[in-house]
């Protein structure tokens, strides 16, 4: 059992968090042991790390057991499944599961964080009256998962953070996929929009900047991808028209010094840390998203 939460994904947790991590054992045994832990009933956040053989066995038994014991999990407001380091399991190897029954089983849930996208399924009909934050951390987000979010009924959603990733690890869409998401999704209370960790970050930045959510969000997160001067110039052009935006998270980028300085001069909070340099090989330029493998 491990009570140290990983910080690599910048996930904030409170003192009322229970972090459960299996060095040995199986996903089938985990929930029963969690329910038998004395401090569990008094806590409101559950973070699940390794469930043993994370690369060879999915977390489906964990999800199924939470659903089957929904009454015993009625105090959990924040659920994070998959908080593990690359030493335990590469993010693209984490076997996730089907969350379609979680929505009805945990009507009190305020935040759901999922790490890994292999075998991930959110269900065809996401309907949850209380969820305020949804984060998916992965090396490649499948199109069918994005489309599930696109159709979701989440009237209180305030934060949406998606790691788009690359096609080699599961992303089978394009900028049109993200355009459809932002055109059709109905999240009237959204204040944090994160479309991150993409190899087409400049193109996705243009899609985001032309979306309906630009007039309502206060934090725009376009971090961890291949954002270059092309995307930076678009931000410099468009952001001044949206005084509602108070923070730009652009960390892990490929900006030139000139564009970086201009972005820093914007009268809002701007994070342009972790500037990278593109690789060149035989005349070809290569830039990489932060989290792919």
mmCIF file of C-alpha atoms in Angstrom:
data_model
loop_
_atom_site.group_PDB
_atom_site.id
_atom_site.type_symbol
_atom_site.label_atom_id
_atom_site.label_comp_id
_atom_site.label_asym_id
_atom_site.label_seq_id
_atom_site.Cartn_x
_atom_site.Cartn_y
_atom_site.Cartn_z
ATOM 1 C CA UNK A 1 0.000 0.000 0.000
ATOM 2 C CA UNK A 2 1.449 3.329 -1.075
ATOM 3 C CA UNK A 3 0.282 6.718 0.177
ATOM 4 C CA UNK A 4 2.551 8.859 -2.007
ATOM 5 C CA UNK A 5 0.689 10.385 -4.925
ATOM 6 C CA UNK A 6 2.540 10.815 -8.186
ATOM 7 C CA UNK A 7 3.081 14.437 -9.149
ATOM 8 C CA UNK A 8 4.139 13.944 -12.748
ATOM 9 C CA UNK A 9 0.648 14.619 -14.113
ATOM 10 C CA UNK A 10 0.156 17.774 -12.009
ATOM 11 C CA UNK A 11 -2.931 16.321 -10.338
ATOM 12 C CA UNK A 12 -3.759 18.096 -7.100
ATOM 13 C CA UNK A 13 -5.207 16.126 -4.223
ATOM 14 C CA UNK A 14 -6.369 17.038 -0.763
ATOM 15 C CA UNK A 15 -5.540 15.539 2.613
ATOM 16 C CA UNK A 16 -8.811 13.616 2.381
ATOM 17 C CA UNK A 17 -7.425 11.442 -0.394
ATOM 18 C CA UNK A 18 -6.879 7.711 -0.146
ATOM 19 C CA UNK A 19 -4.246 6.431 -2.563
ATOM 20 C CA UNK A 20 -4.236 2.669 -3.085
ATOM 21 C CA UNK A 21 -1.428 0.977 -4.979
ATOM 22 C CA UNK A 22 -0.804 -2.754 -5.399
ATOM 23 C CA UNK A 23 2.737 -4.046 -5.652
ATOM 24 C CA UNK A 24 1.373 -7.562 -5.586
ATOM 25 C CA UNK A 25 -2.147 -8.829 -5.947
ATOM 26 C CA UNK A 26 -4.837 -8.423 -8.557
ATOM 27 C CA UNK A 27 -7.528 -6.012 -9.654
ATOM 28 C CA UNK A 28 -10.124 -8.556 -8.550
ATOM 29 C CA UNK A 29 -8.991 -8.240 -4.910
ATOM 30 C CA UNK A 30 -8.393 -4.494 -4.734
ATOM 31 C CA UNK A 31 -11.856 -3.087 -4.036
ATOM 32 C CA UNK A 32 -12.586 -5.548 -1.255
ATOM 33 C CA UNK A 33 -9.357 -4.560 0.485
ATOM 34 C CA UNK A 34 -10.129 -0.870 0.019
ATOM 35 C CA UNK A 35 -13.569 -1.289 1.611
ATOM 36 C CA UNK A 36 -11.994 -3.087 4.577
ATOM 37 C CA UNK A 37 -9.482 -0.297 5.233
ATOM 38 C CA UNK A 38 -10.516 1.565 8.441
ATOM 39 C CA UNK A 39 -9.948 5.118 7.168
ATOM 40 C CA UNK A 40 -11.731 4.625 3.853
ATOM 41 C CA UNK A 41 -15.299 5.551 4.957
ATOM 42 C CA UNK A 42 -14.139 8.979 6.189
ATOM 43 C CA UNK A 43 -12.457 10.069 2.948
ATOM 44 C CA UNK A 44 -13.892 11.681 -0.156
ATOM 45 C CA UNK A 45 -11.182 11.062 -2.774
ATOM 46 C CA UNK A 46 -9.970 7.711 -4.059
ATOM 47 C CA UNK A 47 -6.841 7.435 -6.199
ATOM 48 C CA UNK A 48 -5.964 4.003 -7.548
ATOM 49 C CA UNK A 49 -2.439 3.383 -8.748
ATOM 50 C CA UNK A 50 -1.119 0.047 -9.937
ATOM 51 C CA UNK A 51 -3.523 -2.879 -9.743
ATOM 52 C CA UNK A 52 -0.757 -5.422 -10.162
ATOM 53 C CA UNK A 53 -0.454 -6.545 -13.762
ATOM 54 C CA UNK A 54 -1.559 -3.240 -15.302
ATOM 55 C CA UNK A 55 -0.042 -4.040 -18.686
ATOM 56 C CA UNK A 56 -1.577 -7.508 -18.901
ATOM 57 C CA UNK A 57 -4.844 -7.091 -17.039
ATOM 58 C CA UNK A 58 -7.367 -4.274 -17.220
ATOM 59 C CA UNK A 59 -8.930 -2.323 -14.382
ATOM 60 C CA UNK A 60 -12.390 -3.591 -15.359
ATOM 61 C CA UNK A 61 -12.782 -5.649 -12.153
ATOM 62 C CA UNK A 62 -12.128 -2.459 -10.154
ATOM 63 C CA UNK A 63 -14.785 -0.533 -12.057
ATOM 64 C CA UNK A 64 -17.250 -3.412 -11.824
ATOM 65 C CA UNK A 65 -16.719 -3.796 -8.079
ATOM 66 C CA UNK A 66 -17.223 -0.077 -7.456
ATOM 67 C CA UNK A 67 -20.495 -0.290 -9.382
ATOM 68 C CA UNK A 68 -21.552 -3.421 -7.495
ATOM 69 C CA UNK A 69 -20.813 -1.714 -4.155
ATOM 70 C CA UNK A 70 -22.057 1.726 -5.114
ATOM 71 C CA UNK A 71 -23.626 2.362 -1.709
ATOM 72 C CA UNK A 72 -20.245 1.931 0.002
ATOM 73 C CA UNK A 73 -18.655 4.449 -2.387
ATOM 74 C CA UNK A 74 -21.342 7.102 -2.016
ATOM 75 C CA UNK A 75 -18.943 9.362 -0.079
ATOM 76 C CA UNK A 76 -16.358 9.444 -2.891
ATOM 77 C CA UNK A 77 -16.415 12.754 -4.756
ATOM 78 C CA UNK A 78 -13.171 12.362 -6.736
ATOM 79 C CA UNK A 79 -12.016 9.182 -8.470
ATOM 80 C CA UNK A 80 -8.658 8.729 -10.227
ATOM 81 C CA UNK A 81 -7.922 5.358 -11.806
ATOM 82 C CA UNK A 82 -4.440 4.716 -13.198
ATOM 83 C CA UNK A 83 -2.102 6.966 -11.210
ATOM 84 C CA UNK A 84 1.150 5.127 -11.910
ATOM 85 C CA UNK A 85 4.654 5.920 -13.108
ATOM 86 C CA UNK A 86 6.229 4.736 -16.338
ATOM 87 C CA UNK A 87 8.402 2.374 -14.287
ATOM 88 C CA UNK A 88 5.230 0.550 -13.276
ATOM 89 C CA UNK A 89 3.619 0.659 -16.713
ATOM 90 C CA UNK A 90 4.086 2.854 -19.782
ATOM 91 C CA UNK A 91 1.026 5.053 -20.240
ATOM 92 C CA UNK A 92 0.213 3.525 -23.640
ATOM 93 C CA UNK A 93 0.231 0.036 -22.114
ATOM 94 C CA UNK A 94 -2.181 0.729 -19.260
ATOM 95 C CA UNK A 95 -5.283 -1.383 -19.815
ATOM 96 C CA UNK A 96 -8.298 0.685 -18.905
ATOM 97 C CA UNK A 97 -11.952 -0.386 -18.959
ATOM 98 C CA UNK A 98 -15.583 0.427 -19.626
ATOM 99 C CA UNK A 99 -16.942 3.257 -17.465
ATOM 100 C CA UNK A 100 -20.480 3.269 -18.861
ATOM 101 C CA UNK A 101 -22.030 2.121 -15.558
ATOM 102 C CA UNK A 102 -20.011 4.492 -13.355
ATOM 103 C CA UNK A 103 -22.193 7.476 -14.258
ATOM 104 C CA UNK A 104 -25.349 6.001 -12.693
ATOM 105 C CA UNK A 105 -23.512 4.221 -9.863
ATOM 106 C CA UNK A 106 -21.776 7.375 -8.593
ATOM 107 C CA UNK A 107 -24.257 10.264 -8.983
ATOM 108 C CA UNK A 108 -22.331 12.225 -6.311
ATOM 109 C CA UNK A 109 -19.049 12.193 -8.281
ATOM 110 C CA UNK A 110 -17.511 15.627 -8.853
ATOM 111 C CA UNK A 111 -14.280 14.689 -10.623
ATOM 112 C CA UNK A 112 -13.090 11.736 -12.688
ATOM 113 C CA UNK A 113 -9.481 11.299 -13.796
ATOM 114 C CA UNK A 114 -8.435 8.425 -16.023
ATOM 115 C CA UNK A 115 -4.876 7.555 -17.031
ATOM 116 C CA UNK A 116 -4.427 5.312 -20.036
ATOM 117 C CA UNK A 117 -6.624 4.792 -23.073
ATOM 118 C CA UNK A 118 -6.152 1.196 -24.193
ATOM 119 C CA UNK A 119 -9.584 -0.496 -24.034
ATOM 120 C CA UNK A 120 -11.059 2.727 -22.632
ATOM 121 C CA UNK A 121 -14.786 3.147 -23.165
ATOM 122 C CA UNK A 122 -16.891 5.867 -21.543
ATOM 123 C CA UNK A 123 -20.165 4.513 -22.886
ATOM 124 C CA UNK A 124 -22.516 5.776 -25.596
ATOM 125 C CA UNK A 125 -24.664 7.839 -23.236
ATOM 126 C CA UNK A 126 -22.836 9.864 -20.607
ATOM 127 C CA UNK A 127 -25.357 11.615 -18.393
ATOM 128 C CA UNK A 128 -24.261 12.977 -15.038
ATOM 129 C CA UNK A 129 -25.804 15.913 -13.205
ATOM 130 C CA UNK A 130 -22.952 16.651 -10.778
ATOM 131 C CA UNK A 131 -19.625 16.001 -12.549
ATOM 132 C CA UNK A 132 -17.508 19.151 -12.588
ATOM 133 C CA UNK A 133 -14.181 17.902 -13.958
ATOM 134 C CA UNK A 134 -13.119 15.242 -16.461
ATOM 135 C CA UNK A 135 -9.464 14.533 -17.227
ATOM 136 C CA UNK A 136 -8.042 11.825 -19.502
ATOM 137 C CA UNK A 137 -4.255 11.398 -19.486
ATOM 138 C CA UNK A 138 -2.953 9.156 -22.256
ATOM 139 C CA UNK A 139 -0.555 8.733 -25.157
ATOM 140 C CA UNK A 140 -3.368 8.604 -27.718
ATOM 141 C CA UNK A 141 -7.087 9.267 -27.248
ATOM 142 C CA UNK A 142 -9.361 7.153 -29.477
ATOM 143 C CA UNK A 143 -11.941 8.934 -31.613
ATOM 144 C CA UNK A 144 -14.835 6.961 -30.118
ATOM 145 C CA UNK A 145 -13.941 8.269 -26.635
ATOM 146 C CA UNK A 146 -13.872 11.847 -27.932
ATOM 147 C CA UNK A 147 -17.250 11.299 -29.583
ATOM 148 C CA UNK A 148 -18.693 10.006 -26.296
ATOM 149 C CA UNK A 149 -17.611 13.237 -24.597
ATOM 150 C CA UNK A 150 -19.002 15.209 -27.526
ATOM 151 C CA UNK A 151 -22.484 13.762 -26.877
ATOM 152 C CA UNK A 152 -22.253 13.843 -23.086
ATOM 153 C CA UNK A 153 -24.822 15.552 -20.911
ATOM 154 C CA UNK A 154 -22.721 17.164 -18.191
ATOM 155 C CA UNK A 155 -24.500 20.391 -17.239
ATOM 156 C CA UNK A 156 -22.111 21.252 -14.379
ATOM 157 C CA UNK A 157 -18.828 20.430 -16.128
ATOM 158 C CA UNK A 158 -16.313 23.179 -15.405
ATOM 159 C CA UNK A 159 -13.063 21.504 -16.451
ATOM 160 C CA UNK A 160 -12.309 19.345 -19.490
ATOM 161 C CA UNK A 161 -8.680 18.273 -19.926
ATOM 162 C CA UNK A 162 -7.845 15.837 -22.713
ATOM 163 C CA UNK A 163 -4.432 14.491 -23.690
ATOM 164 C CA UNK A 164 -4.895 13.924 -27.432
ATOM 165 C CA UNK A 165 -1.640 12.078 -28.059
ATOM 166 C CA UNK A 166 -0.521 10.485 -31.315
ATOM 167 C CA UNK A 167 -1.855 7.918 -33.768
ATOM 168 C CA UNK A 168 0.789 5.330 -32.895
ATOM 169 C CA UNK A 169 -0.658 5.113 -29.378
ATOM 170 C CA UNK A 170 -4.364 5.405 -30.052
ATOM 171 C CA UNK A 171 -5.377 8.780 -31.498
ATOM 172 C CA UNK A 172 -7.212 7.921 -34.708
ATOM 173 C CA UNK A 173 -8.745 11.323 -35.387
ATOM 174 C CA UNK A 174 -7.606 14.667 -36.751
ATOM 175 C CA UNK A 175 -8.354 18.343 -36.249
ATOM 176 C CA UNK A 176 -11.854 17.690 -37.618
ATOM 177 C CA UNK A 177 -12.477 15.350 -34.688
ATOM 178 C CA UNK A 178 -11.672 18.104 -32.209
ATOM 179 C CA UNK A 179 -13.651 20.650 -34.226
ATOM 180 C CA UNK A 180 -16.731 18.432 -34.027
ATOM 181 C CA UNK A 181 -16.198 17.959 -30.283
ATOM 182 C CA UNK A 182 -16.078 21.692 -29.635
ATOM 183 C CA UNK A 183 -18.935 22.496 -32.013
ATOM 184 C CA UNK A 184 -21.365 19.935 -30.670
ATOM 185 C CA UNK A 185 -20.492 19.587 -26.986
ATOM 186 C CA UNK A 186 -22.819 21.431 -24.629
ATOM 187 C CA UNK A 187 -21.000 22.421 -21.439
ATOM 188 C CA UNK A 188 -22.556 25.716 -20.319
ATOM 189 C CA UNK A 189 -20.427 26.045 -17.166
ATOM 190 C CA UNK A 190 -17.046 25.161 -18.698
ATOM 191 C CA UNK A 191 -14.282 27.479 -17.475
ATOM 192 C CA UNK A 192 -11.187 25.308 -18.085
ATOM 193 C CA UNK A 193 -10.575 23.860 -21.533
ATOM 194 C CA UNK A 194 -7.519 21.715 -22.137
ATOM 195 C CA UNK A 195 -6.734 20.240 -25.555
ATOM 196 C CA UNK A 196 -3.174 19.096 -25.014
ATOM 197 C CA UNK A 197 -0.301 16.726 -25.826
ATOM 198 C CA UNK A 198 -0.737 16.609 -29.591
ATOM 199 C CA UNK A 199 1.608 16.375 -32.568
ATOM 200 C CA UNK A 200 -0.781 18.682 -34.434
ATOM 201 C CA UNK A 201 -0.940 21.281 -31.675
ATOM 202 C CA UNK A 202 -0.795 24.269 -34.036
ATOM 203 C CA UNK A 203 -3.787 22.964 -35.986
ATOM 204 C CA UNK A 204 -5.713 22.177 -32.808
ATOM 205 C CA UNK A 205 -4.914 25.631 -31.447
ATOM 206 C CA UNK A 206 -6.612 27.159 -34.475
ATOM 207 C CA UNK A 207 -9.641 24.908 -33.928
ATOM 208 C CA UNK A 208 -9.862 25.876 -30.254
ATOM 209 C CA UNK A 209 -9.457 29.593 -30.963
ATOM 210 C CA UNK A 210 -12.408 29.459 -33.349
ATOM 211 C CA UNK A 211 -14.635 27.502 -30.970
ATOM 212 C CA UNK A 212 -17.694 28.732 -29.087
ATOM 213 C CA UNK A 213 -15.990 28.092 -25.737
ATOM 214 C CA UNK A 214 -13.534 30.957 -26.221
ATOM 215 C CA UNK A 215 -16.089 33.402 -24.898
ATOM 216 C CA UNK A 216 -16.621 31.583 -21.591
ATOM 217 C CA UNK A 217 -13.422 29.873 -20.418
ATOM 218 C CA UNK A 218 -10.999 31.551 -18.043
ATOM 219 C CA UNK A 219 -8.192 28.989 -18.443
ATOM 220 C CA UNK A 220 -7.031 27.755 -21.835
ATOM 221 C CA UNK A 221 -4.628 24.820 -21.728
ATOM 222 C CA UNK A 222 -2.767 24.008 -24.955
ATOM 223 C CA UNK A 223 0.277 22.540 -23.261
ATOM 224 C CA UNK A 224 2.452 19.469 -23.771
ATOM 225 C CA UNK A 225 2.278 19.392 -27.550
ATOM 226 C CA UNK A 226 4.185 20.665 -30.558
ATOM 227 C CA UNK A 227 2.960 24.246 -30.309
ATOM 228 C CA UNK A 228 5.269 26.392 -32.435
ATOM 229 C CA UNK A 229 5.449 29.970 -33.695
ATOM 230 C CA UNK A 230 2.513 29.291 -36.030
ATOM 231 C CA UNK A 231 0.230 28.568 -33.096
ATOM 232 C CA UNK A 232 1.861 31.262 -31.008
ATOM 233 C CA UNK A 233 1.079 33.895 -33.659
ATOM 234 C CA UNK A 234 -2.571 32.787 -33.685
ATOM 235 C CA UNK A 235 -2.730 33.157 -29.914
ATOM 236 C CA UNK A 236 -1.223 36.635 -30.053
ATOM 237 C CA UNK A 237 -3.829 37.608 -32.646
ATOM 238 C CA UNK A 238 -6.899 36.107 -30.987
ATOM 239 C CA UNK A 239 -6.429 36.172 -27.209
ATOM 240 C CA UNK A 240 -6.750 39.993 -26.764
ATOM 241 C CA UNK A 241 -10.344 39.710 -27.993
ATOM 242 C CA UNK A 242 -11.270 37.515 -25.006
ATOM 243 C CA UNK A 243 -10.887 39.373 -21.696
ATOM 244 C CA UNK A 244 -12.510 36.396 -19.944
ATOM 245 C CA UNK A 245 -9.294 34.389 -20.417
ATOM 246 C CA UNK A 246 -7.055 34.877 -17.400
ATOM 247 C CA UNK A 247 -4.550 32.054 -17.897
ATOM 248 C CA UNK A 248 -2.801 30.413 -20.850
ATOM 249 C CA UNK A 249 -0.994 27.165 -20.144
ATOM 250 C CA UNK A 250 1.459 26.604 -23.013
ATOM 251 C CA UNK A 251 4.220 24.708 -21.242
ATOM 252 C CA UNK A 252 6.233 22.231 -23.322
ATOM 253 C CA UNK A 253 6.388 24.184 -26.574
ATOM 254 C CA UNK A 254 8.624 24.960 -29.533
ATOM 255 C CA UNK A 255 8.451 28.772 -29.531
ATOM 256 C CA UNK A 256 11.192 31.030 -30.806
ATOM 257 C CA UNK A 257 12.543 33.656 -28.423
ATOM 258 C CA UNK A 258 10.598 36.357 -30.270
ATOM 259 C CA UNK A 259 7.210 34.676 -29.962
ATOM 260 C CA UNK A 260 7.923 33.591 -26.399
ATOM 261 C CA UNK A 261 8.646 37.173 -25.325
ATOM 262 C CA UNK A 262 5.492 38.476 -26.994
ATOM 263 C CA UNK A 263 3.380 35.840 -25.267
ATOM 264 C CA UNK A 264 4.948 36.651 -21.910
ATOM 265 C CA UNK A 265 3.987 40.294 -22.462
ATOM 266 C CA UNK A 266 0.274 39.507 -22.665
ATOM 267 C CA UNK A 267 -1.597 41.038 -19.690
ATOM 268 C CA UNK A 268 -2.637 37.631 -18.364
ATOM 269 C CA UNK A 269 -0.932 34.668 -16.707
ATOM 270 C CA UNK A 270 1.031 32.762 -19.366
ATOM 271 C CA UNK A 271 3.074 29.599 -18.781
ATOM 272 C CA UNK A 272 5.623 29.084 -21.582
ATOM 273 C CA UNK A 273 8.019 26.938 -19.576
ATOM 274 C CA UNK A 274 9.717 23.784 -20.827
ATOM 275 C CA UNK A 275 10.634 25.211 -24.208
ATOM 276 C CA UNK A 276 11.977 22.525 -26.515
ATOM 277 C CA UNK A 277 14.157 22.562 -29.624
ATOM 278 C CA UNK A 278 13.067 20.714 -32.728
ATOM 279 C CA UNK A 279 15.244 17.938 -34.113
ATOM 280 C CA UNK A 280 16.446 18.036 -37.695
ATOM 281 C CA UNK A 281 17.385 14.993 -39.728
ATOM 282 C CA UNK A 282 18.185 15.099 -43.429
ATOM 283 C CA UNK A 283 16.232 18.305 -43.866
ATOM 284 C CA UNK A 284 13.181 17.071 -41.944
ATOM 285 C CA UNK A 285 12.055 18.860 -38.764
ATOM 286 C CA UNK A 286 10.755 16.744 -35.880
ATOM 287 C CA UNK A 287 8.789 17.927 -32.846
ATOM 288 C CA UNK A 288 7.290 15.688 -30.187
ATOM 289 C CA UNK A 289 4.363 15.747 -27.813
ATOM 290 C CA UNK A 290 5.325 15.396 -24.142
ATOM 291 C CA UNK A 291 3.416 12.238 -23.196
ATOM 292 C CA UNK A 292 3.335 9.550 -25.823
ATOM 293 C CA UNK A 293 5.220 6.587 -24.372
#
